[in-house]
Tab-separated table of C-alpha atoms in Angstrom:
chain	number	residue	atom	x	y	z
A	1	GLN	CA	-58.343	-49.971	23.579
A	2	ALA	CA	-58.782	-52.969	21.304
A	3	ALA	CA	-57.780	-56.455	22.344
A	4	MET	CA	-54.693	-57.865	20.685
A	5	PHE	CA	-56.670	-60.945	19.695
A	6	SER	CA	-60.235	-61.579	18.653
A	7	THR	CA	-62.407	-63.510	21.089
A	8	ASN	CA	-64.744	-66.419	20.556
A	9	THR	CA	-66.981	-65.559	23.469
A	10	GLU	CA	-70.690	-65.857	22.935
A	11	THR	CA	-71.454	-62.676	24.840
A	12	GLN	CA	-69.065	-59.755	24.493
A	13	ALA	CA	-70.450	-58.148	27.622
A	14	ALA	CA	-70.179	-61.253	29.771
A	15	THR	CA	-68.858	-60.524	33.225
A	16	PHE	CA	-66.969	-62.977	35.446
A	17	ASN	CA	-67.501	-62.611	39.148
A	18	LYS	CA	-63.963	-63.656	40.014
A	19	CYS	CA	-62.217	-60.965	37.999
A	20	ALA	CA	-65.093	-58.447	38.093
A	21	MET	CA	-64.630	-57.518	34.457
A	22	SER	CA	-65.863	-58.481	31.014
A	23	THR	CA	-64.294	-61.175	28.862
A	24	ASP	CA	-62.759	-58.570	26.588
A	25	GLN	CA	-61.368	-56.490	29.430
A	26	ARG	CA	-59.861	-59.569	31.051
A	27	ARG	CA	-58.147	-60.457	27.784
A	28	ILE	CA	-56.852	-56.926	27.283
A	29	GLU	CA	-55.384	-56.707	30.765
A	30	ILE	CA	-53.835	-60.187	30.740
A	31	GLU	CA	-52.250	-59.488	27.360
A	32	ALA	CA	-50.829	-56.263	28.790
A	33	GLU	CA	-49.183	-58.241	31.598
A	34	LEU	CA	-47.683	-60.839	29.285
A	35	VAL	CA	-46.208	-58.609	26.559
A	36	ILE	CA	-43.620	-57.706	29.192
A	37	VAL	CA	-42.711	-61.371	29.545
A	38	SER	CA	-42.736	-62.577	25.926
A	39	ASP	CA	-42.050	-61.090	22.524
A	40	PRO	CA	-45.420	-59.612	21.452
A	41	VAL	CA	-44.938	-61.029	17.964
A	42	LEU	CA	-44.734	-64.544	19.385
A	43	LEU	CA	-47.860	-63.931	21.425
A	44	ILE	CA	-49.915	-63.150	18.313
A	45	THR	CA	-48.372	-65.784	16.057
A	46	PRO	CA	-50.474	-68.968	15.878
A	47	ASP	CA	-48.802	-72.246	16.816
A	48	THR	CA	-46.042	-70.631	18.866
A	49	PRO	CA	-45.731	-71.907	22.449
A	50	GLN	CA	-46.410	-68.372	23.656
A	51	HIS	CA	-49.658	-68.055	21.691
A	52	LYS	CA	-50.795	-71.514	22.772
A	53	ALA	CA	-50.084	-70.724	26.420
A	54	LEU	CA	-51.939	-67.420	26.213
A	55	GLU	CA	-55.011	-68.930	24.565
A	56	TRP	CA	-55.037	-71.801	27.047
A	57	LEU	CA	-54.851	-69.304	29.903
A	58	LEU	CA	-57.704	-67.233	28.506
A	59	GLU	CA	-60.001	-69.844	27.006
A	60	GLU	CA	-59.339	-73.284	28.490
A	61	ASP	CA	-57.804	-72.949	31.938
A	62	GLU	CA	-60.595	-73.538	34.445
A	63	PHE	CA	-58.366	-72.240	37.225
A	64	PHE	CA	-59.420	-68.927	35.703
A	65	SER	CA	-56.593	-66.484	36.313
A	66	CYS	CA	-57.258	-62.765	36.664
A	67	PRO	CA	-54.952	-59.944	35.561
A	68	GLN	CA	-54.248	-58.978	39.155
A	69	ASP	CA	-53.298	-62.504	40.284
A	70	SER	CA	-49.805	-62.654	41.738
A	71	ASN	CA	-49.099	-65.965	39.986
A	72	LEU	CA	-50.438	-64.989	36.547
A	73	VAL	CA	-47.015	-64.566	34.930
A	74	GLN	CA	-45.635	-67.694	36.583
A	75	ARG	CA	-48.593	-69.796	35.429
A	76	TYR	CA	-48.152	-68.474	31.912
A	77	ILE	CA	-44.385	-69.178	31.895
A	78	VAL	CA	-44.696	-72.813	32.953
A	79	ALA	CA	-47.443	-73.243	30.337
A	80	VAL	CA	-45.023	-71.862	27.739
A	81	LEU	CA	-42.456	-74.399	28.942
A	82	TYR	CA	-45.029	-77.148	28.474
A	83	TYR	CA	-45.924	-76.144	24.919
A	84	SER	CA	-42.310	-75.352	23.977
A	85	THR	CA	-41.148	-78.836	24.962
A	86	ASP	CA	-43.937	-80.808	23.279
A	87	GLY	CA	-45.767	-81.418	26.522
A	88	GLY	CA	-48.464	-83.480	24.872
A	89	ASN	CA	-45.882	-86.190	24.214
A	90	TRP	CA	-44.175	-86.171	27.594
A	91	ASN	CA	-43.665	-89.506	29.225
A	92	GLU	CA	-45.440	-88.398	32.390
A	93	CYS	CA	-47.734	-85.682	33.706
A	94	ASN	CA	-48.837	-84.383	30.308
A	95	ALA	CA	-52.168	-82.592	30.185
A	96	ALA	CA	-55.524	-84.336	29.993
A	97	SER	CA	-56.846	-84.875	26.473
A	98	ASP	CA	-59.928	-82.829	27.410
A	99	LEU	CA	-59.182	-80.052	29.880
A	100	SER	CA	-62.890	-79.489	30.521
A	101	ASP	CA	-63.629	-83.103	31.457
A	102	PRO	CA	-63.107	-83.881	35.165
A	103	VAL	CA	-62.879	-87.601	34.397
A	104	GLU	CA	-60.079	-87.053	31.866
A	105	ILE	CA	-58.277	-84.730	34.273
A	106	GLU	CA	-58.530	-87.265	37.088
A	107	SER	CA	-57.179	-89.975	34.791
A	108	ALA	CA	-54.245	-87.772	33.752
A	109	ASN	CA	-53.558	-86.940	37.391
A	110	ASN	CA	-53.454	-90.627	38.289
A	111	ASP	CA	-50.905	-91.245	35.524
A	112	CYS	CA	-48.574	-88.574	36.918
A	113	THR	CA	-45.986	-90.002	39.295
A	114	LEU	CA	-43.771	-86.917	39.573
A	115	SER	CA	-45.176	-85.961	42.972
A	116	GLY	CA	-48.016	-83.899	41.589
A	117	VAL	CA	-50.915	-83.634	39.173
A	118	SER	CA	-50.986	-83.363	35.399
A	119	TRP	CA	-49.858	-80.152	33.740
A	120	LEU	CA	-52.445	-77.574	32.656
A	121	SER	CA	-54.873	-79.039	35.186
A	122	PRO	CA	-57.198	-76.518	36.928
A	123	SER	CA	-55.155	-76.543	40.124
A	124	ASP	CA	-52.423	-74.266	41.355
A	125	GLU	CA	-49.406	-74.773	39.067
A	126	CYS	CA	-47.318	-75.440	42.166
A	127	PHE	CA	-49.000	-78.859	42.293
A	128	TRP	CA	-48.155	-79.826	38.710
A	129	GLY	CA	-45.852	-82.835	38.538
A	130	GLY	CA	-42.181	-81.887	38.676
A	131	LEU	CA	-42.757	-78.372	40.043
A	132	THR	CA	-42.020	-77.317	43.602
A	133	CYS	CA	-42.865	-73.940	45.082
A	134	GLY	CA	-41.633	-72.125	48.146
A	135	LYS	CA	-43.375	-70.191	50.864
A	136	LEU	CA	-44.400	-67.374	48.530
A	137	GLU	CA	-45.882	-69.822	46.002
A	138	ALA	CA	-43.022	-69.094	43.590
A	139	VAL	CA	-41.584	-71.976	41.567
A	140	GLU	CA	-38.269	-73.007	43.122
A	141	SER	CA	-37.554	-76.240	41.286
A	142	ILE	CA	-38.369	-77.873	37.965
A	143	HIS	CA	-37.640	-81.600	37.832
A	144	LEU	CA	-38.469	-83.056	34.414
A	145	TRP	CA	-35.563	-85.477	34.099
A	146	LYS	CA	-35.991	-88.205	31.479
A	147	ASN	CA	-39.519	-87.181	30.543
A	148	ASP	CA	-39.338	-87.058	26.723
A	149	LEU	CA	-39.161	-83.289	26.491
A	150	ALA	CA	-38.467	-82.158	22.923
A	151	GLY	CA	-38.066	-78.679	21.487
A	152	ALA	CA	-36.415	-75.593	22.917
A	153	ILE	CA	-35.920	-74.190	26.397
A	154	PRO	CA	-38.037	-71.021	26.237
A	155	THR	CA	-36.479	-67.690	27.106
A	156	GLU	CA	-39.354	-67.034	29.506
A	157	VAL	CA	-37.823	-69.468	32.013
A	158	GLY	CA	-35.384	-66.674	32.831
A	159	LYS	CA	-38.262	-64.795	34.488
A	160	LEU	CA	-38.731	-67.406	37.232
A	161	GLN	CA	-36.726	-65.396	39.714
A	162	ALA	CA	-37.071	-67.859	42.608
A	163	LEU	CA	-35.909	-70.864	40.585
A	164	GLU	CA	-33.163	-72.809	42.348
A	165	ILE	CA	-33.143	-76.127	40.458
A	166	PHE	CA	-33.701	-76.594	36.732
A	167	ASP	CA	-33.420	-80.270	35.841
A	168	VAL	CA	-34.294	-81.188	32.260
A	169	ALA	CA	-31.551	-83.778	31.775
A	170	HIS	CA	-31.922	-86.880	29.599
A	171	ASN	CA	-34.467	-85.516	27.136
A	172	GLN	CA	-34.374	-84.391	23.504
A	173	LEU	CA	-34.197	-80.647	23.958
A	174	SER	CA	-32.619	-78.769	21.068
A	175	GLY	CA	-31.608	-75.243	20.164
A	176	PRO	CA	-29.457	-72.890	22.223
A	177	ILE	CA	-29.278	-72.314	25.950
A	178	PRO	CA	-31.189	-69.040	26.393
A	179	THR	CA	-29.015	-66.182	27.571
A	180	GLU	CA	-31.938	-65.240	29.831
A	181	VAL	CA	-31.030	-68.166	32.089
A	182	GLY	CA	-28.349	-65.816	33.371
A	183	ASN	CA	-31.105	-63.859	35.122
A	184	LEU	CA	-31.869	-66.718	37.519
A	185	ARG	CA	-29.859	-65.348	40.431
A	186	ALA	CA	-31.174	-67.991	42.880
A	187	LEU	CA	-30.271	-70.930	40.634
A	188	HIS	CA	-27.885	-73.453	42.190
A	189	SER	CA	-28.433	-76.455	39.878
A	190	PHE	CA	-28.658	-76.332	36.089
A	191	LEU	CA	-28.936	-79.861	34.714
A	192	ALA	CA	-29.419	-80.174	30.967
A	193	ASP	CA	-27.103	-83.071	30.169
A	194	ASN	CA	-27.930	-85.710	27.568
A	195	ASN	CA	-29.960	-83.541	25.209
A	196	LEU	CA	-29.434	-82.084	21.734
A	197	LEU	CA	-28.574	-78.518	22.714
A	198	THR	CA	-26.501	-76.505	20.247
A	199	GLY	CA	-24.642	-73.231	20.103
A	200	PRO	CA	-22.219	-71.750	22.638
A	201	ILE	CA	-22.328	-71.701	26.416
A	202	PRO	CA	-23.701	-68.197	27.134
A	203	THR	CA	-21.301	-65.859	28.902
A	204	GLU	CA	-24.345	-64.347	30.644
A	205	LEU	CA	-24.356	-67.377	32.928
A	206	VAL	CA	-21.579	-65.686	34.903
A	207	ASN	CA	-24.414	-63.894	36.691
A	208	LEU	CA	-25.419	-67.150	38.368
A	209	GLN	CA	-23.464	-66.457	41.520
A	210	ALA	CA	-25.279	-69.178	43.510
A	211	LEU	CA	-24.661	-71.923	40.928
A	212	GLU	CA	-23.164	-75.106	42.346
A	213	THR	CA	-23.902	-77.790	39.732
A	214	PHE	CA	-23.592	-77.008	36.026
A	215	SER	CA	-24.164	-80.079	33.875
A	216	LEU	CA	-24.203	-79.940	30.069
A	217	TRP	CA	-22.463	-83.173	29.096
A	218	LEU	CA	-23.611	-85.103	26.029
A	219	ASN	CA	-25.037	-82.307	23.927
A	220	GLN	CA	-23.894	-80.663	20.697
A	221	LEU	CA	-22.500	-77.447	22.128
A	222	THR	CA	-19.826	-75.529	20.240
A	223	GLY	CA	-17.496	-72.625	20.890
A	224	THR	CA	-15.084	-72.170	23.748
A	225	ILE	CA	-15.425	-72.585	27.497
A	226	PRO	CA	-16.254	-69.082	28.774
A	227	THR	CA	-13.462	-67.671	30.882
A	228	GLU	CA	-16.162	-65.899	32.893
A	229	LEU	CA	-17.088	-69.191	34.532
A	230	GLY	CA	-14.079	-68.684	36.759
A	231	ASN	CA	-16.080	-66.015	38.564
A	232	ILE	CA	-18.773	-68.418	39.796
A	233	ARG	CA	-16.984	-69.263	43.038
A	234	THR	CA	-19.824	-71.490	44.300
A	235	LEU	CA	-19.378	-74.148	41.579
A	236	ASN	CA	-18.614	-77.641	42.825
A	237	SER	CA	-19.422	-79.622	39.679
A	238	LEU	CA	-18.729	-78.558	36.088
A	239	THR	CA	-19.511	-81.237	33.504
A	240	PHE	CA	-19.227	-80.286	29.813
A	241	GLY	CA	-18.008	-83.596	28.400
A	242	PHE	CA	-19.165	-85.086	25.095
A	243	ASN	CA	-19.733	-81.846	23.195
A	244	PHE	CA	-17.852	-80.061	20.409
A	245	LEU	CA	-16.119	-77.430	22.526
A	246	THR	CA	-12.895	-75.978	21.153
A	247	GLY	CA	-10.101	-73.727	22.333
A	248	SER	CA	-8.040	-74.054	25.469
A	249	ILE	CA	-8.934	-74.832	29.069
A	250	PRO	CA	-9.322	-71.404	30.704
A	251	THR	CA	-6.769	-70.714	33.405
A	252	GLU	CA	-9.525	-68.719	35.143
A	253	LEU	CA	-11.000	-72.009	36.314
A	254	GLN	CA	-8.309	-71.948	38.998
A	255	ASN	CA	-10.595	-69.595	40.942
A	256	LEU	CA	-13.215	-72.284	41.518
A	257	LYS	CA	-11.974	-73.235	44.956
A	258	ALA	CA	-15.086	-75.316	45.770
A	259	LEU	CA	-14.902	-77.371	42.565
A	260	GLN	CA	-14.897	-81.117	43.153
A	261	LEU	CA	-15.541	-82.388	39.606
A	262	LEU	CA	-14.221	-80.999	36.315
A	263	TYR	CA	-15.445	-83.131	33.436
A	264	LEU	CA	-14.353	-81.925	29.981
A	265	SER	CA	-13.824	-85.274	28.253
A	266	ASN	CA	-14.658	-85.933	24.613
A	267	ASN	CA	-14.438	-82.431	23.210
A	268	GLN	CA	-11.966	-80.793	20.822
A	269	LEU	CA	-9.958	-78.848	23.365
A	270	THR	CA	-6.415	-77.869	22.449
A	271	GLY	CA	-3.364	-76.382	24.082
A	272	PRO	CA	-1.670	-77.378	27.331
A	273	ILE	CA	-3.176	-78.535	30.614
A	274	PRO	CA	-2.995	-75.389	32.762
A	275	SER	CA	-0.657	-75.830	35.701
A	276	GLU	CA	-2.940	-73.377	37.524
A	277	LEU	CA	-5.444	-76.184	38.027
A	278	GLN	CA	-3.326	-77.194	41.032
A	279	LYS	CA	-5.176	-74.475	42.941
A	280	LEU	CA	-8.344	-76.564	42.802
A	281	GLN	CA	-7.585	-78.180	46.131
A	282	ALA	CA	-11.115	-79.567	46.562
A	283	LEU	CA	-11.017	-81.344	43.189
A	284	MET	CA	-11.579	-85.093	43.279
A	285	GLY	CA	-12.161	-85.827	39.599
A	286	LEU	CA	-10.276	-84.321	36.629
A	287	TYR	CA	-11.520	-85.671	33.296
A	288	LEU	CA	-9.699	-84.306	30.247
A	289	ASP	CA	-9.492	-87.455	28.103
A	290	PHE	CA	-10.402	-87.635	24.407
A	291	ASN	CA	-9.353	-84.115	23.477
A	292	GLN	CA	-6.377	-82.697	21.544
A	293	LEU	CA	-4.362	-81.419	24.468
A	294	THR	CA	-0.617	-81.005	23.985
A	295	GLY	CA	2.490	-80.417	26.052
A	296	PRO	CA	3.611	-82.142	29.246
A	297	ILE	CA	1.570	-83.285	32.220
A	298	PRO	CA	2.081	-80.457	34.731
A	299	THR	CA	4.074	-81.541	37.740
A	300	GLU	CA	1.842	-79.257	39.813
A	301	LEU	CA	-1.031	-81.731	39.488
A	302	GLY	CA	0.765	-83.699	42.178
A	303	ASN	CA	-0.349	-81.060	44.671
A	304	MET	CA	-4.054	-81.915	44.319
A	305	LYS	CA	-4.262	-84.026	47.453
A	306	LEU	CA	-7.924	-85.053	47.147
A	307	LEU	CA	-7.746	-86.189	43.521
A	308	ASN	CA	-8.985	-89.738	43.035
A	309	SER	CA	-9.562	-89.802	39.265
A	310	LEU	CA	-7.142	-88.361	36.713
A	311	MET	CA	-8.202	-89.047	33.120
A	312	LEU	CA	-5.786	-87.727	30.486
A	313	ALA	CA	-5.993	-90.523	27.899
A	314	ASN	CA	-6.343	-90.023	24.150
A	315	ASN	CA	-4.685	-86.647	23.824
A	316	GLN	CA	-1.341	-85.576	22.351
A	317	LEU	CA	0.557	-85.146	25.580
A	318	THR	CA	4.355	-85.370	25.513
A	319	GLY	CA	7.223	-85.691	27.969
A	320	GLN	CA	7.451	-87.965	30.960
A	321	ILE	CA	4.984	-88.913	33.667
A	322	PRO	CA	5.813	-86.600	36.572
A	323	SER	CA	7.004	-88.468	39.634
A	324	GLU	CA	5.016	-85.879	41.627
A	325	LEU	CA	1.855	-87.778	40.738
A	326	GLY	CA	3.061	-90.231	43.356
A	327	ASN	CA	1.959	-87.669	45.949
A	328	LEU	CA	-1.689	-88.291	45.086
A	329	GLN	CA	-2.376	-90.701	47.902
A	330	LYS	CA	-6.113	-90.890	47.145
A	331	LEU	CA	-5.690	-91.576	43.418
A	332	ASP	CA	-7.433	-94.759	42.335
A	333	ILE	CA	-7.787	-94.180	38.570
A	334	LEU	CA	-4.996	-92.895	36.340
A	335	GLN	CA	-5.577	-93.148	32.595
A	336	LEU	CA	-2.787	-91.984	30.301
A	337	GLU	CA	-3.124	-94.268	27.290
A	338	ASN	CA	-2.820	-93.110	23.679
A	339	ASN	CA	-0.610	-90.074	24.112
A	340	HIS	CA	3.027	-89.427	23.136
A	341	LEU	CA	4.521	-89.920	26.582
A	342	THR	CA	8.123	-91.109	26.883
A	343	GLY	CA	10.685	-92.081	29.499
A	344	GLN	CA	10.038	-94.498	32.306
A	345	ILE	CA	7.029	-95.054	34.520
A	346	PRO	CA	7.912	-93.502	37.901
A	347	THR	CA	8.081	-95.986	40.739
A	348	GLU	CA	6.335	-93.372	42.884
A	349	VAL	CA	3.272	-93.789	40.687
A	350	GLN	CA	3.486	-97.558	40.484
A	351	ASN	CA	3.656	-97.778	44.270
A	352	LEU	CA	0.493	-95.775	44.958
A	353	GLU	CA	-1.463	-98.027	47.319
A	354	SER	CA	-4.823	-96.530	46.398
A	355	LEU	CA	-4.338	-97.030	42.643
A	356	GLN	CA	-6.816	-99.538	41.209
A	357	SER	CA	-6.636	-98.686	37.516
A	358	LEU	CA	-3.535	-97.591	35.599
A	359	THR	CA	-3.673	-97.551	31.783
A	360	LEU	CA	-0.569	-96.631	29.809
A	361	ASP	CA	-0.890	-98.317	26.393
A	362	GLY	CA	-0.261	-96.388	23.212
A	363	ASN	CA	2.698	-94.338	24.407
A	364	ALA	CA	6.462	-94.586	23.804
A	365	PHE	CA	7.802	-95.501	27.235
A	366	ASP	CA	11.303	-96.957	27.621
A	367	SER	CA	11.173	-100.732	27.507
A	368	ASN	CA	13.482	-101.021	30.503
């Protein structure tokens, strides 16, 4: 069997004591493991993150992985993440300029303040800055918040089966959210807000039945809010504001009984505010401002006893302010400006003792 790639080894028959096989055989067997993880075409295409990660693993990584190593695939995947997100230009914990120089590696390690050592260093990947592993040495969390990541989230991340937290917020990531993220059954926090992500929110994410925090605000996402999200009963925070989402607010969101924050501001959502949202009895913040919502404010919103922030400003809402909003005894922010509301301001609302901010400008209320 021929190797998928040519080697630059000085001695074709060289044998490494650790793996107990020749250079060529090691390459062949490692390639065989990784074609299951990545598209084989990407593995053989120069300058792809997958090819770079493979060649680093085979030629530069002094940790010296063997085909039978239990962490081989994991080490490869996080290396793909590094190359896919322009790791060399990260703010912190980027690889040493010379991976064979202990002095350079030590210097890079000292510059890493993310509770670990520099990436691609010849240590267990579990010690790389921003990565945390569990008892079985499987990556459970990736924390690379505000670290100048640029490029795409690689599909290979979906193979990190133990991953619970994926935090890449406040970077410059672009491209779509990989559908493969839906394979991360242990994931409970997906934080990718304040990036440049495009495309729709994948419906495959409905498989994330442990997901609690789903944050995608301030991206460039398009399409509708998947109705399937209503099946993720563990969600307590859903923040999709500041995107280009269209369509209506799915009534299926009523099933998210643990939801405490629903943040859909600054999109292009249309249609009415679903009265079914009243079933979100744990909800404390409802942010629907700066959309194109129409129809009346549902009286049923007055049943959401824990609500402290209700943001409905800058829509096309009509009708009167429901007096039932006066039942929201914890409400401290009510923003209704720049709609088409009419009638009078209910005294029940004006008399809310907890209310600290009430904005009503830009409507057509009765002057008396």
